[in-house]
Amino acid sequence: MDLYDNLLHGRLPPEIGSLANLELMDMAVNSLEGPIPPELGQLARLESVHLLGNSLSGPIPPEITRLVSLRSIDLAGNELEGPIPSGIGNLKRLENLWLYSNNISGPLPREIGNLAALEHLSVSDNPRMAGRLPRSLMQLHKLRLLRIEGTGLCAPPDREFRQWVSDLPSFEGSYCSTSFTEGLNNQIFTVDQPIDTLVLPESFLGSSLTYFLSPALPAGLLFDPDSRILSGIPVRAGPTAPYTYTASEPGGNSEQLIFTIEVVPAVEFEHDIDIADLCLRLGQPMNSVSLLRASGGKRPITYFLNPELPAGLVFDSTLFTLSGIPTAATEGPQPFWYHAIGANGSRDSLRFIINVPRSASAQDGTVPESFKMHGNYPNPFTESTRLVFDLPWPAVVRVEVMDLAGRRVITLPPREIDAGWARDIKISGPALPSGVYLYRLKATSPEHSTTDVGRFVRIR
């Protein structure tokens, strides 16, 4: 079918897929528009598709990659968009692939390296294409022309790929500014907290590469040049500092990436200053309460409360105030947590109680009918955590902490605690290694005794 330069217009009809014996389809330099019909993929004997110089739009249909007899595809000078289908690697007989002057996006798929017969490849003037050329292109020993100018594509600058490109009779394009497989973001770490394992990017500068970082890393951090892994636990805060990551080959050539490392203190409230528990009256304006600001961390620090506040109460995270008129009662005293989270992910929390009784008598000092353990918060914790419980009678409360092997690691002195809602006992654990621990709380009085067991997680 040779309909070159015939002033054709309109859409390609899907019925074209019924031309089972079609071997050549040339409709170049016309005014065709709309998408390429996927039914084109039914033409198993098709060897050449020439649709150059039309106004075709939409994606390249993946069905076209079923046409294993194709030797030439020319879709240049249209308005095609989207990525090149990865199934393009199925077209083992393909010799010519012309896709220039479209709106195609994304990288050049590595599957193109499977096109052993390919001689000409042009994707130039597709400004939305970007990324490194796949190294699989070096498998194309018959390739004579490669054009990537006018795109965001670039050729890896290492010696091996440069040599391959220089052997091509025709290459139009540019080299990437670095041989590294990817960039390296600036890093923010937190004192006394293990960093997420960070694998630094590989370089294709050459063979037998040596990797190193300079200057010396902050105390507690380690770099393994064999695995390119940066890990560890920073032990003290420090200002933002530049670091140079270098890949060097024996011949003296080297490539570098520059990034910064900053070590900041953990976000932390002053835990010796608690938020006072609140007992509020239904329908009565509460006195505005100013909440604490945290220290440390990487700005900005985000503050929020959970769970959801009783209806009518509002937390203003810009003024750090809790205010409002409670319009619904709580089911007894309820624990709430005030959180601060830094931009580096470090966080800390404070616990307090809000009670909005249903009646005035409930505000006059009634006590719980039974013992109830609310668990501990925060959990996991870094420095300290609090066990929270309702106590129906005055008691002597004892707390022990054990590791998972049953060994006692903390024993708190006995405390005499009055009956009441949401009583709490603080457990400080700065000396505990990171891990899972069990706690046992026993409350006894002359007439009553109860024991509760739970678990918490200590992180550093």
Coordinates of N, CA and C in Angstrom, one line a residue, residues 128-334:
R128 N 10.9 15.7 25.6 CA 10.5 15.1 26.9 C 11.2 13.7 27.1
M129 N 12.0 13.3 26.2 CA 12.8 12.1 26.5 C 13.9 12.5 27.4
A130 N 14.3 11.6 28.3 CA 15.4 12.0 29.3 C 16.0 10.7 29.8
G131 N 17.2 10.8 30.3 CA 17.9 9.7 31.0 C 19.2 9.3 30.2
R132 N 19.8 8.4 30.8 CA 21.1 7.8 30.2 C 20.7 6.8 29.1
L133 N 21.5 6.8 28.1 CA 21.4 5.7 27.1 C 21.7 4.4 27.8
P134 N 20.9 3.4 27.5 CA 21.1 2.1 28.1 C 22.4 1.5 27.6
R135 N 23.2 0.8 28.4 CA 24.4 0.2 28.0 C 24.2 -1.0 27.1
S136 N 22.9 -1.5 27.0 CA 22.6 -2.6 26.1 C 22.8 -2.2 24.7
L137 N 22.8 -0.9 24.4 CA 23.1 -0.4 23.0 C 24.4 -0.9 22.5
M138 N 25.4 -1.2 23.3 CA 26.7 -1.7 22.9 C 26.6 -3.1 22.3
Q139 N 25.4 -3.7 22.4 CA 25.2 -5.0 21.8 C 24.9 -4.9 20.3
L140 N 24.6 -3.7 19.8 CA 24.1 -3.5 18.5 C 25.3 -3.3 17.5
H141 N 25.9 -4.4 17.1 CA 27.1 -4.3 16.3 C 26.9 -3.8 14.9
K142 N 25.6 -3.8 14.4 CA 25.3 -3.3 13.0 C 24.9 -1.9 13.0
L143 N 24.8 -1.2 14.2 CA 24.3 0.1 14.2 C 25.3 1.1 13.6
R144 N 24.7 1.9 12.7 CA 25.6 2.9 11.9 C 25.2 4.3 12.3
L145 N 24.0 4.6 12.7 CA 23.5 5.9 13.0 C 22.7 6.0 14.3
L146 N 23.1 6.9 15.2 CA 22.4 7.1 16.4 C 22.3 8.6 16.6
R147 N 21.0 9.1 16.7 CA 20.8 10.5 16.9 C 19.9 10.7 18.1
I148 N 20.3 11.5 19.1 CA 19.6 11.8 20.3 C 19.6 13.3 20.6
E149 N 20.0 14.2 19.6 CA 20.1 15.6 19.9 C 18.6 16.1 20.0
G150 N 18.5 17.2 20.8 CA 17.1 17.8 21.0 C 16.3 17.0 22.0
T151 N 17.0 16.2 22.8 CA 16.3 15.4 23.9 C 17.1 15.6 25.2
G152 N 16.5 15.1 26.2 CA 17.3 15.0 27.5 C 18.1 13.8 27.7
L153 N 18.2 13.0 26.6 CA 19.0 11.8 26.7 C 20.5 12.2 26.6
C154 N 21.3 11.3 27.2 CA 22.8 11.6 27.2 C 23.5 10.2 27.2
A155 N 24.7 10.3 26.6 CA 25.5 9.0 26.5 C 26.4 8.9 27.8
P156 N 26.5 7.8 28.4 CA 27.4 7.6 29.5 C 28.8 8.0 29.1
P157 N 29.5 8.8 30.0 CA 30.8 9.3 29.6 C 32.0 8.4 29.9
D158 N 31.8 7.2 30.3 CA 32.9 6.3 30.7 C 33.7 5.9 29.4
R159 N 34.9 5.4 29.6 CA 35.8 5.1 28.5 C 35.2 4.1 27.6
E160 N 34.6 3.0 28.1 CA 34.1 1.9 27.3 C 32.9 2.4 26.4
F161 N 32.0 3.2 26.9 CA 30.9 3.7 26.1 C 31.3 4.7 25.1
R162 N 32.3 5.6 25.5 CA 32.8 6.5 24.5 C 33.5 5.9 23.4
Q163 N 34.2 4.8 23.6 CA 34.8 4.0 22.5 C 33.8 3.5 21.6
W164 N 32.7 2.9 22.2 CA 31.7 2.4 21.3 C 31.0 3.4 20.5
V165 N 30.8 4.6 21.1 CA 30.2 5.7 20.3 C 31.1 6.2 19.2
S166 N 32.4 6.3 19.5 CA 33.4 6.8 18.5 C 33.5 5.8 17.3
D167 N 33.1 4.6 17.5 CA 33.2 3.6 16.4 C 31.9 3.7 15.5
L168 N 30.9 4.4 15.9 CA 29.7 4.6 15.1 C 30.0 5.5 13.9
P169 N 29.6 5.2 12.7 CA 29.8 6.2 11.6 C 29.1 7.5 11.8
S170 N 28.0 7.5 12.5 CA 27.3 8.8 12.7 C 26.6 8.8 14.1
F171 N 27.0 9.8 14.9 CA 26.4 10.0 16.2 C 26.1 11.5 16.4
E172 N 24.9 11.8 16.8 CA 24.5 13.2 17.1 C 23.9 13.2 18.5
G173 N 24.5 13.9 19.4 CA 24.0 13.9 20.8 C 25.1 14.4 21.8
S174 N 24.9 14.3 23.0 CA 25.8 14.7 24.0 C 26.1 13.7 25.1
Y175 N 27.1 13.9 25.8 CA 27.5 13.0 26.9 C 26.9 13.5 28.2
C176 N 26.6 12.5 29.1 CA 26.2 12.9 30.5 C 27.3 13.6 31.2
S177 N 27.0 14.5 32.1 CA 28.0 15.3 32.8 C 28.8 14.4 33.8
T178 N 28.3 13.3 34.2 CA 29.0 12.4 35.1 C 28.8 10.9 34.7
S179 N 29.7 10.1 35.1 CA 29.6 8.7 34.8 C 28.8 7.9 35.9
F180 N 28.4 8.6 37.0 CA 27.7 8.0 38.0 C 26.3 7.6 37.5
T181 N 25.7 6.5 38.0 CA 24.4 6.0 37.6 C 23.3 6.9 38.1
E182 N 23.5 7.7 39.1 CA 22.5 8.6 39.6 C 23.2 9.7 40.5
G183 N 22.4 10.7 40.8 CA 22.9 11.7 41.7 C 22.9 11.3 43.2
L184 N 23.3 12.2 44.0 CA 23.4 11.9 45.4 C 22.8 13.1 46.2
N185 N 21.7 12.8 46.9 CA 21.0 13.9 47.7 C 21.8 14.3 48.9
N186 N 21.6 15.5 49.4 CA 22.1 16.0 50.7 C 21.5 15.1 51.8
Q187 N 22.2 14.9 52.8 CA 21.8 14.0 53.9 C 21.7 14.7 55.2
I188 N 20.6 14.4 56.0 CA 20.4 14.9 57.3 C 20.2 13.7 58.3
F189 N 21.1 13.6 59.3 CA 21.1 12.4 60.2 C 20.8 13.0 61.6
T190 N 20.4 12.1 62.5 CA 20.0 12.4 63.9 C 21.0 11.8 64.9
V191 N 21.4 12.6 65.8 CA 22.3 12.1 66.9 C 21.7 10.8 67.6
D192 N 22.6 9.8 67.7 CA 22.2 8.6 68.5 C 21.1 7.7 67.8
Q193 N 20.8 8.0 66.6 CA 19.9 7.2 65.9 C 20.5 6.5 64.6
P194 N 20.4 5.2 64.5 CA 21.0 4.6 63.3 C 20.5 5.2 62.0
I195 N 21.4 5.4 61.1 CA 20.9 6.0 59.8 C 20.4 4.8 58.9
D196 N 19.5 5.1 58.1 CA 19.0 4.1 57.1 C 20.2 3.8 56.2
T197 N 20.5 2.5 55.9 CA 21.6 2.1 55.1 C 21.5 2.8 53.8
L198 N 22.6 3.5 53.4 CA 22.7 4.3 52.2 C 23.7 3.8 51.3
V199 N 23.3 3.3 50.1 CA 24.2 2.8 49.1 C 24.5 3.9 48.1
L200 N 25.7 4.3 48.1 CA 26.1 5.4 47.2 C 26.2 4.9 45.7
P201 N 25.9 5.8 44.8 CA 25.8 5.3 43.4 C 27.1 4.8 42.8
E202 N 26.9 3.8 41.9 CA 28.0 3.2 41.1 C 28.4 4.1 40.0
S203 N 29.7 4.0 39.6 CA 30.2 4.7 38.5 C 30.6 3.8 37.4
F204 N 30.4 4.2 36.1 CA 30.9 3.4 35.0 C 32.1 4.1 34.3
L205 N 32.9 4.8 35.1 CA 34.1 5.5 34.6 C 35.1 4.5 34.0
G206 N 35.2 3.4 34.5 CA 36.2 2.4 34.0 C 36.1 1.1 34.8
S207 N 37.1 0.3 34.8 CA 37.2 -0.9 35.5 C 38.1 -0.8 36.7
S208 N 37.9 -1.7 37.7 CA 38.7 -1.7 38.9 C 38.7 -0.4 39.6
L209 N 37.5 0.2 39.8 CA 37.3 1.5 40.4 C 37.5 1.4 41.9
T210 N 38.1 2.5 42.5 CA 38.2 2.6 43.9 C 37.3 3.8 44.3
Y211 N 36.5 3.6 45.4 CA 35.6 4.6 45.9 C 36.0 5.1 47.2
F212 N 35.9 6.4 47.4 CA 36.2 7.0 48.8 C 35.5 8.3 49.0
L213 N 35.4 8.6 50.3 CA 34.7 9.8 50.7 C 35.7 10.7 51.5
S214 N 35.6 12.0 51.3 CA 36.5 12.9 52.0 C 35.7 14.2 52.2
P215 N 35.9 14.9 53.4 CA 36.9 14.6 54.4 C 36.4 13.5 55.3
A216 N 37.0 13.4 56.5 CA 36.6 12.4 57.5 C 35.1 12.6 57.8
L217 N 34.4 11.4 57.9 CA 33.0 11.5 58.2 C 32.7 11.9 59.7
P218 N 31.5 12.4 60.0 CA 31.2 12.6 61.4 C 31.4 11.4 62.3
A219 N 31.8 11.6 63.5 CA 32.0 10.5 64.4 C 30.8 9.5 64.5
G220 N 31.1 8.2 64.4 CA 30.0 7.2 64.4 C 29.5 6.7 63.0
L221 N 30.0 7.4 62.0 CA 29.6 7.0 60.6 C 30.7 6.3 59.9
L222 N 30.4 5.3 59.1 CA 31.4 4.5 58.4 C 31.0 4.4 56.9
F223 N 32.1 4.4 56.1 CA 31.8 4.1 54.6 C 32.6 2.9 54.2
D224 N 31.9 1.9 53.6 CA 32.6 0.7 53.1 C 32.8 0.9 51.6
P225 N 34.0 1.1 51.1 CA 34.2 1.3 49.7 C 33.9 0.1 48.8
D226 N 34.0 -1.1 49.4 CA 33.7 -2.3 48.6 C 32.2 -2.4 48.2
S227 N 31.3 -2.1 49.2 CA 29.9 -2.2 49.0 C 29.3 -0.8 48.7
R228 N 30.1 0.3 48.9 CA 29.6 1.6 48.7 C 28.5 2.0 49.7
I229 N 28.6 1.4 50.9 CA 27.5 1.6 51.8 C 28.0 2.6 52.9
L230 N 27.1 3.6 53.2 CA 27.4 4.5 54.3 C 26.4 4.1 55.4
S231 N 26.9 3.9 56.6 CA 26.1 3.4 57.7 C 26.6 3.9 59.0
G232 N 26.0 3.6 60.1 CA 26.5 3.9 61.5 C 25.4 4.7 62.3
I233 N 25.9 5.2 63.4 CA 25.1 6.0 64.4 C 25.9 7.2 64.7
P234 N 25.5 8.4 64.2 CA 26.2 9.6 64.6 C 26.2 9.9 66.1
V235 N 27.3 10.3 66.7 CA 27.3 10.5 68.1 C 27.2 11.9 68.6
R236 N 27.4 12.9 67.7 CA 27.2 14.3 68.1 C 26.8 15.1 66.9
A237 N 26.1 16.2 67.3 CA 25.6 17.1 66.3 C 26.7 17.9 65.6
G238 N 26.5 18.4 64.4 CA 27.5 19.2 63.7 C 26.8 19.9 62.6
P239 N 27.4 21.0 62.1 CA 26.8 21.9 61.1 C 26.9 21.1 59.7
T240 N 26.1 21.7 58.8 CA 26.2 21.2 57.4 C 27.6 21.3 56.8
A241 N 28.1 20.2 56.3 CA 29.4 20.2 55.8 C 29.5 19.5 54.4
P242 N 30.2 20.0 53.4 CA 30.3 19.3 52.1 C 31.2 18.1 52.2
Y243 N 30.8 17.1 51.4 CA 31.6 15.9 51.2 C 31.8 15.6 49.8
T244 N 32.9 15.0 49.4 CA 33.2 14.6 48.0 C 33.3 13.1 47.9
Y245 N 32.5 12.6 47.1 CA 32.4 11.1 46.8 C 33.1 10.9 45.5
T246 N 34.2 10.1 45.5 CA 35.1 10.0 44.3 C 35.1 8.5 43.9
A247 N 35.1 8.4 42.6 CA 35.3 7.1 41.9 C 36.6 7.3 41.1
S248 N 37.6 6.4 41.4 CA 38.9 6.6 40.7 C 39.4 5.3 40.1
E249 N 39.9 5.3 38.9 CA 40.4 4.1 38.3 C 42.0 4.1 38.3
P250 N 42.6 3.0 38.2 CA 44.0 2.9 38.3 C 44.8 3.9 37.5
G251 N 44.3 4.2 36.3 CA 45.1 5.1 35.4 C 45.1 6.6 35.9
G252 N 44.3 6.9 36.9 CA 44.3 8.2 37.5 C 43.1 9.0 37.2
N253 N 42.2 8.6 36.2 CA 41.0 9.3 35.9 C 40.1 9.1 37.1
S254 N 39.3 10.2 37.4 CA 38.4 10.1 38.5 C 37.1 11.0 38.2
E255 N 36.0 10.6 38.9 CA 34.8 11.4 38.8 C 34.3 11.7 40.2
Q256 N 33.6 12.8 40.5 CA 33.3 13.1 41.8 C 31.8 13.6 41.9
L257 N 31.2 13.3 43.0 CA 29.9 13.9 43.3 C 30.0 14.7 44.6
I258 N 29.4 15.8 44.7 CA 29.5 16.6 45.9 C 28.1 16.6 46.6
F259 N 28.1 16.4 47.9 CA 26.8 16.4 48.7 C 27.2 16.9 50.1
T260 N 26.2 17.1 50.9 CA 26.4 17.6 52.2 C 25.8 16.6 53.3
I261 N 26.4 16.6 54.4 CA 25.9 15.8 55.6 C 25.8 16.8 56.7
E262 N 24.6 16.7 57.4 CA 24.3 17.5 58.6 C 23.8 16.5 59.7
V263 N 24.4 16.7 60.9 CA 23.9 15.9 62.0 C 23.3 16.8 63.0
V264 N 22.0 16.5 63.3 CA 21.2 17.4 64.2 C 20.8 16.6 65.4
P265 N 20.6 17.4 66.5 CA 20.1 16.7 67.7 C 18.7 16.1 67.5
A266 N 18.3 15.1 68.3 CA 17.0 14.6 68.2 C 16.0 15.6 68.7
V267 N 14.8 15.6 68.1 CA 13.7 16.4 68.5 C 13.4 16.0 70.0
E268 N 13.3 17.0 70.9 CA 13.0 16.6 72.3 C 12.3 17.7 73.1
F269 N 11.3 17.2 73.8 CA 10.7 18.1 74.8 C 11.4 18.0 76.1
E270 N 11.2 19.0 76.9 CA 11.7 19.0 78.3 C 10.8 18.1 79.1
H271 N 11.2 16.8 79.3 CA 10.3 15.9 79.9 C 10.1 16.1 81.4
D272 N 10.8 17.0 82.0 CA 10.6 17.3 83.4 C 9.4 18.3 83.5
I273 N 9.0 18.9 82.4 CA 7.9 19.8 82.4 C 6.7 19.1 81.7
D274 N 5.7 18.7 82.4 CA 4.6 18.0 81.8 C 3.4 19.0 81.4
I275 N 2.6 18.5 80.6 CA 1.4 19.3 80.3 C 0.3 18.9 81.3
A276 N -0.3 19.9 82.0 CA -1.2 19.6 83.0 C -2.5 18.9 82.5
D277 N -3.0 17.9 83.2 CA -4.2 17.3 82.9 C -5.4 18.3 82.9
L278 N -6.3 18.1 82.0 CA -7.4 19.0 81.9 C -8.7 18.4 82.2
C279 N -9.5 19.0 83.1 CA -10.9 18.6 83.4 C -11.8 19.8 83.0
L280 N -12.6 19.6 82.0 CA -13.3 20.6 81.4 C -14.8 20.4 81.5
R281 N -15.6 21.5 81.5 CA -17.0 21.4 81.6 C -17.7 21.6 80.3
L282 N -18.7 20.7 80.1 CA -19.5 20.7 78.8 C -20.0 22.1 78.6
G283 N -19.8 22.6 77.4 CA -20.5 23.9 77.0 C -19.8 25.1 77.6
Q284 N -18.7 25.0 78.4 CA -18.1 26.1 79.0 C -16.7 26.4 78.3
P285 N -16.4 27.6 77.9 CA -15.1 27.9 77.3 C -14.0 27.5 78.2
M286 N -13.0 26.9 77.7 CA -11.8 26.5 78.5 C -10.8 27.7 78.5
N287 N -10.0 27.8 79.5 CA -8.9 28.7 79.4 C -7.9 28.2 78.4
S288 N -7.4 29.0 77.5 CA -6.4 28.6 76.5 C -5.2 28.1 77.2
V289 N -4.7 27.0 76.7 CA -3.5 26.3 77.2 C -2.4 26.4 76.2
S290 N -1.2 26.9 76.6 CA -0.1 27.0 75.8 C 0.7 25.7 75.9
L291 N 1.0 25.1 74.8 CA 1.8 23.8 74.8 C 3.2 24.2 74.5
L292 N 4.1 23.2 74.8 CA 5.5 23.4 74.8 C 6.0 23.3 73.3
R293 N 7.2 23.9 73.1 CA 7.9 23.8 71.9 C 9.1 22.9 72.1
A294 N 9.4 22.1 71.1 CA 10.5 21.1 71.2 C 11.8 21.8 70.8
S295 N 12.9 21.2 71.3 CA 14.2 21.6 70.9 C 14.8 20.6 70.0
G296 N 16.0 20.9 69.3 CA 16.7 20.0 68.5 C 16.0 19.8 67.1
G297 N 16.4 18.8 66.4 CA 15.7 18.5 65.1 C 16.1 19.4 64.0
K298 N 15.6 19.1 62.9 CA 15.8 19.9 61.7 C 14.5 20.7 61.4
R299 N 14.6 22.0 61.2 CA 13.5 22.8 61.0 C 13.0 22.6 59.5
P300 N 11.7 22.7 59.3 CA 10.6 23.0 60.2 C 10.2 21.8 61.1
I301 N 9.8 22.0 62.3 CA 9.2 21.0 63.2 C 7.7 21.1 63.1
T302 N 7.1 19.9 62.9 CA 5.6 19.9 62.8 C 5.1 19.4 64.1
Y303 N 4.0 20.0 64.6 CA 3.4 19.7 65.8 C 1.9 19.3 65.6
F304 N 1.5 18.2 66.3 CA 0.1 17.8 66.2 C -0.3 17.0 67.4
L305 N -1.6 16.8 67.5 CA -2.2 16.0 68.7 C -2.9 14.8 68.1
N306 N -2.9 13.7 68.9 CA -3.7 12.6 68.6 C -4.1 11.9 69.9
P307 N -5.2 11.2 70.0 CA -6.2 11.0 68.9 C -7.0 12.3 68.7
E308 N -8.0 12.3 67.9 CA -8.8 13.5 67.6 C -9.4 14.1 68.9
L309 N -9.3 15.4 69.0 CA -9.7 16.1 70.2 C -11.2 16.0 70.4
P310 N -11.7 16.1 71.6 CA -13.1 16.1 71.8 C -13.8 17.3 71.0
A311 N -15.0 17.1 70.6 CA -15.7 18.1 69.7 C -15.7 19.4 70.4
G312 N -15.3 20.4 69.6 CA -15.3 21.8 70.2 C -14.0 22.3 70.6
L313 N -13.0 21.4 70.7 CA -11.6 21.9 71.0 C -10.8 22.0 69.8
V314 N -9.9 22.9 69.8 CA -9.0 23.2 68.6 C -7.6 23.4 69.1
F315 N -6.7 22.7 68.3 CA -5.2 23.0 68.5 C -4.7 23.8 67.4
D316 N -4.1 25.0 67.7 CA -3.5 25.9 66.8 C -2.0 25.6 66.7
S317 N -1.5 25.0 65.7 CA -0.1 24.6 65.6 C 0.8 25.7 65.3
T318 N 0.3 26.9 65.0 CA 1.2 28.1 64.8 C 1.3 28.9 66.1
L319 N 0.3 28.9 66.9 CA 0.4 29.5 68.2 C 0.7 28.6 69.4
F320 N 0.6 27.3 69.1 CA 0.9 26.2 70.1 C -0.1 26.3 71.2
T321 N -1.4 26.5 70.9 CA -2.4 26.7 71.9 C -3.5 25.7 71.7
L322 N -4.1 25.3 72.8 CA -5.3 24.4 72.8 C -6.4 25.2 73.5
S323 N -7.5 25.4 72.7 CA -8.6 26.2 73.2 C -9.9 25.7 72.7
G324 N -11.0 26.3 73.1 CA -12.3 26.0 72.5 C -13.4 25.8 73.6
I325 N -14.6 25.3 73.2 CA -15.7 25.0 74.1 C -16.1 23.5 73.8
P326 N -15.8 22.6 74.8 CA -16.2 21.2 74.6 C -17.7 21.0 74.4
T327 N -18.1 20.4 73.4 CA -19.5 20.2 73.1 C -19.9 18.7 73.2
A328 N -19.0 17.8 73.6 CA -19.3 16.4 73.8 C -18.4 15.9 74.9
A329 N -19.0 15.0 75.7 CA -18.3 14.4 76.8 C -17.3 13.3 76.4
T330 N -16.3 13.0 77.2 CA -15.4 11.9 76.9 C -15.9 10.7 77.8
E331 N -15.4 9.5 77.4 CA -15.7 8.3 78.1 C -14.7 8.2 79.2
G332 N -14.9 9.1 80.2 CA -13.9 9.1 81.3 C -12.7 9.9 80.9
P333 N -11.7 10.0 81.7 CA -10.4 10.7 81.4 C -9.7 9.9 80.2
Q334 N -9.4 10.7 79.2 CA -8.8 10.1 78.0 C -7.3 10.6 77.8

